[in-house]
Coordinates of C-alpha atoms in Angstrom, one line a residue:
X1 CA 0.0 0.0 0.0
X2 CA 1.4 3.7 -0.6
X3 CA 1.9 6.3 1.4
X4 CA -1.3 8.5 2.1
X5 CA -0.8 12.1 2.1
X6 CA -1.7 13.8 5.9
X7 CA -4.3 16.2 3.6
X8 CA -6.2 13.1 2.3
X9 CA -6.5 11.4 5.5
X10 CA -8.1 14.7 7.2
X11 CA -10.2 14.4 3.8
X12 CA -14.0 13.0 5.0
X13 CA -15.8 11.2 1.5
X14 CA -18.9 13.9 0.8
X15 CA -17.4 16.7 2.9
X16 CA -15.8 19.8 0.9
X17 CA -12.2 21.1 1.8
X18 CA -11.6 23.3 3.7
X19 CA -9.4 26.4 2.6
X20 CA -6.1 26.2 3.2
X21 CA -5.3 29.2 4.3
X22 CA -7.6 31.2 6.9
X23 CA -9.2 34.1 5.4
X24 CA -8.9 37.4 6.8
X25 CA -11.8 39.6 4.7
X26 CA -15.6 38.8 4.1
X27 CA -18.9 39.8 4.0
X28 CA -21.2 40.2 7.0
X29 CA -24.0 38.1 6.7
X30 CA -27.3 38.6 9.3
X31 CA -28.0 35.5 11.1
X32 CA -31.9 35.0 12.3
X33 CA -32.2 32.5 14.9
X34 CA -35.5 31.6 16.3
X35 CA -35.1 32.9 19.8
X36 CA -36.7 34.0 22.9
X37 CA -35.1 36.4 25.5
X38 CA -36.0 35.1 28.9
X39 CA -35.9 38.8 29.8
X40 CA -38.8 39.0 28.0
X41 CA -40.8 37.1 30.0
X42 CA -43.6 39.3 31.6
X43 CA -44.8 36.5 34.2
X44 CA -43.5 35.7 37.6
X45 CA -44.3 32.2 37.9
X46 CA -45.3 29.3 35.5
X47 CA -47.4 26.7 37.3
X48 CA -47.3 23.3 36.4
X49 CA -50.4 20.6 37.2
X50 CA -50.7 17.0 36.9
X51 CA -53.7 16.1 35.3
X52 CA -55.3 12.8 35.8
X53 CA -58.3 11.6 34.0
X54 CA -60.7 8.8 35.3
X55 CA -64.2 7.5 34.4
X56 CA -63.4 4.5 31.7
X57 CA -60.3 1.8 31.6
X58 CA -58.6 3.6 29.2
X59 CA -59.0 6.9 27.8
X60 CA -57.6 7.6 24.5
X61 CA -55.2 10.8 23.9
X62 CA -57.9 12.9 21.9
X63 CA -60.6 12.7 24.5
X64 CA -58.4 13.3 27.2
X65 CA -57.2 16.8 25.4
X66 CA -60.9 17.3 24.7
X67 CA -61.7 16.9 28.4
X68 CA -58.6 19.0 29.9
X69 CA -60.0 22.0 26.9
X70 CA -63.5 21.5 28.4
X71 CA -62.2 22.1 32.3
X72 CA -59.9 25.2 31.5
X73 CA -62.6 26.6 29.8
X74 CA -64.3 26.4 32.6
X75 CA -61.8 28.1 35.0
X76 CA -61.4 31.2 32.6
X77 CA -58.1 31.4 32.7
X78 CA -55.4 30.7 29.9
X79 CA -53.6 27.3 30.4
X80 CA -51.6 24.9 28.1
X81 CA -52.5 21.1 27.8
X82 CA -49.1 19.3 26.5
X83 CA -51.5 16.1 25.3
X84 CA -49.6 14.0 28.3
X85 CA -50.1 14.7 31.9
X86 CA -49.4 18.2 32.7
X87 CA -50.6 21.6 32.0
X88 CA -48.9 24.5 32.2
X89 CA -50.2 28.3 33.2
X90 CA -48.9 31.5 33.8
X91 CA -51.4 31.8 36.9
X92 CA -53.0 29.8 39.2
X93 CA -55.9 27.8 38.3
X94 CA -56.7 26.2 41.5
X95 CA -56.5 29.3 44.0
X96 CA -54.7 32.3 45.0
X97 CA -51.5 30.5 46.7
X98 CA -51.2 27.1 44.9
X99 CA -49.6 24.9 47.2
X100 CA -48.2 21.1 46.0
X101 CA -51.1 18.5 46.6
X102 CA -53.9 21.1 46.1
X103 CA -56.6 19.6 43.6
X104 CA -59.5 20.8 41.6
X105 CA -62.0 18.3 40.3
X106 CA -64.2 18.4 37.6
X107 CA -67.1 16.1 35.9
X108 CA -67.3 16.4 32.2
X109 CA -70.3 14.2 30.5
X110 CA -68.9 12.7 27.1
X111 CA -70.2 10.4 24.8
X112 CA -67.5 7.7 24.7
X113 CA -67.2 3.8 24.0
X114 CA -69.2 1.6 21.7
X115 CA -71.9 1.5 21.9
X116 CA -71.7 5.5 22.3
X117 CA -73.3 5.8 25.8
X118 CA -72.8 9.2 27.9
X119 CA -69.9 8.2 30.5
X120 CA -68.8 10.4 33.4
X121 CA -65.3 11.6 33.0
X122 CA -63.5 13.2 36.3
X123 CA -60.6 15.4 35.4
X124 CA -58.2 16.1 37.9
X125 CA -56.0 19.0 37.9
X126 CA -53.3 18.6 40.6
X127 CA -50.4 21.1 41.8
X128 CA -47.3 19.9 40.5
X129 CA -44.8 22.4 40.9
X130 CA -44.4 26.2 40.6
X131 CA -41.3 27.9 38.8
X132 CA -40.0 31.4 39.3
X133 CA -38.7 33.1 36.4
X134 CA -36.5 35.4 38.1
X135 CA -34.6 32.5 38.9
X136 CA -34.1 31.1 35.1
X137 CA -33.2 35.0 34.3
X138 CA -30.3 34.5 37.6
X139 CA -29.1 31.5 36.0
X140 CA -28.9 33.0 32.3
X141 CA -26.9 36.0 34.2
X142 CA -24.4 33.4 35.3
X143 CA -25.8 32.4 38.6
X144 CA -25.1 28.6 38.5
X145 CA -25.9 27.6 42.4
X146 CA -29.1 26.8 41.1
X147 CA -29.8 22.8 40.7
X148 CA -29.6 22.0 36.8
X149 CA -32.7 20.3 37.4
X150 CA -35.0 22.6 38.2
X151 CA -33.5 24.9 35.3
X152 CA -34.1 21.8 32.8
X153 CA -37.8 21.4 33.8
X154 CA -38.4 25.0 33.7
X155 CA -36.9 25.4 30.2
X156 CA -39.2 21.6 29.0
X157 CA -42.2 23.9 30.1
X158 CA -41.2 27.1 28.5
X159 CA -40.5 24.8 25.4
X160 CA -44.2 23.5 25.9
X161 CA -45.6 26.2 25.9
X162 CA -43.8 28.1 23.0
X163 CA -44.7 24.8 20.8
X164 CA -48.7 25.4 21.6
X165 CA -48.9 28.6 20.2
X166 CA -45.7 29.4 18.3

């Protein structure tokens, strides 16, 4: 076998060359990224709920979503359903000082099943958790004694809630 050059080893099949020497002039080019300042954000807390559905064995995805829309029309306040188990809301649904554990309970009559027979669906809207913004805007300032955790599941409901209504 010969000898392989050092330039045709750093070569990747598909991939073009890059220049050999660096360039020092250009153009500017604008870059648009699909961003969102978390300075921005005009709310102090985002609330997260558990929501639990009961009233047949198994109750498929769509329903469930139809249920969950039913309930927060109810409540009058603006909410976001992520078609799994939580909701997330810039206020609080259930009262005035959410606390972890606090419920609210709702019967929704739906046609469901086969034959279709009117069943009585209970949707349950739990507290999960409550974020502070102020802290996500502490840790994008370079605060970093905050647990990665809570910054992760505060950034997986921002992202649910920017996918709802993008």
């Amino acid at each position: 076998m010969g000898k392989k050059s050092k330039e045709a080893n750093d070569q990747l099949p598909g991939f073009p060359r890059p220049p050999k020497q660096q360039s020092t002039a250009g153009t500017d080019t604008e870059v648009l990224l699909n961003v969102f300042r978390i300075s921005d954000l005009t709310c102090k807390h985002i609330y997260a709920y558990k929501v639990t559905v009961t009233g047949a064995k198994h109750v498929p995805a769509a329903i469930k979503g139809e249920l969950v829309k039913a309930v927060a029309a109810s409540t009058d306040r603006y909410m976001v359903y992520d078609g799994g188990e939580f909701i997330y809301a810039p206020k609080s649904i259930i009262g005035k000082k959410d606390a972890v554990g606090d419920e609210l309970k709702k019967t929704v009559p739906r046609m469901f099943g086969r034959p279709e027979t009117m069943h009585e669906f209970e949707v349950s809207i739990s507290m999960h958790r409550r974020y502070e913004t102020k802290i996500l805007k502490k840790y994008c300032s370079g605060d970093r004694s905050i647990p990665e955790t809570y910054i992760h599941d505060m950034l997986f409901a921002l992202d649910r809630i920017f996918r709802h209504y993008p």
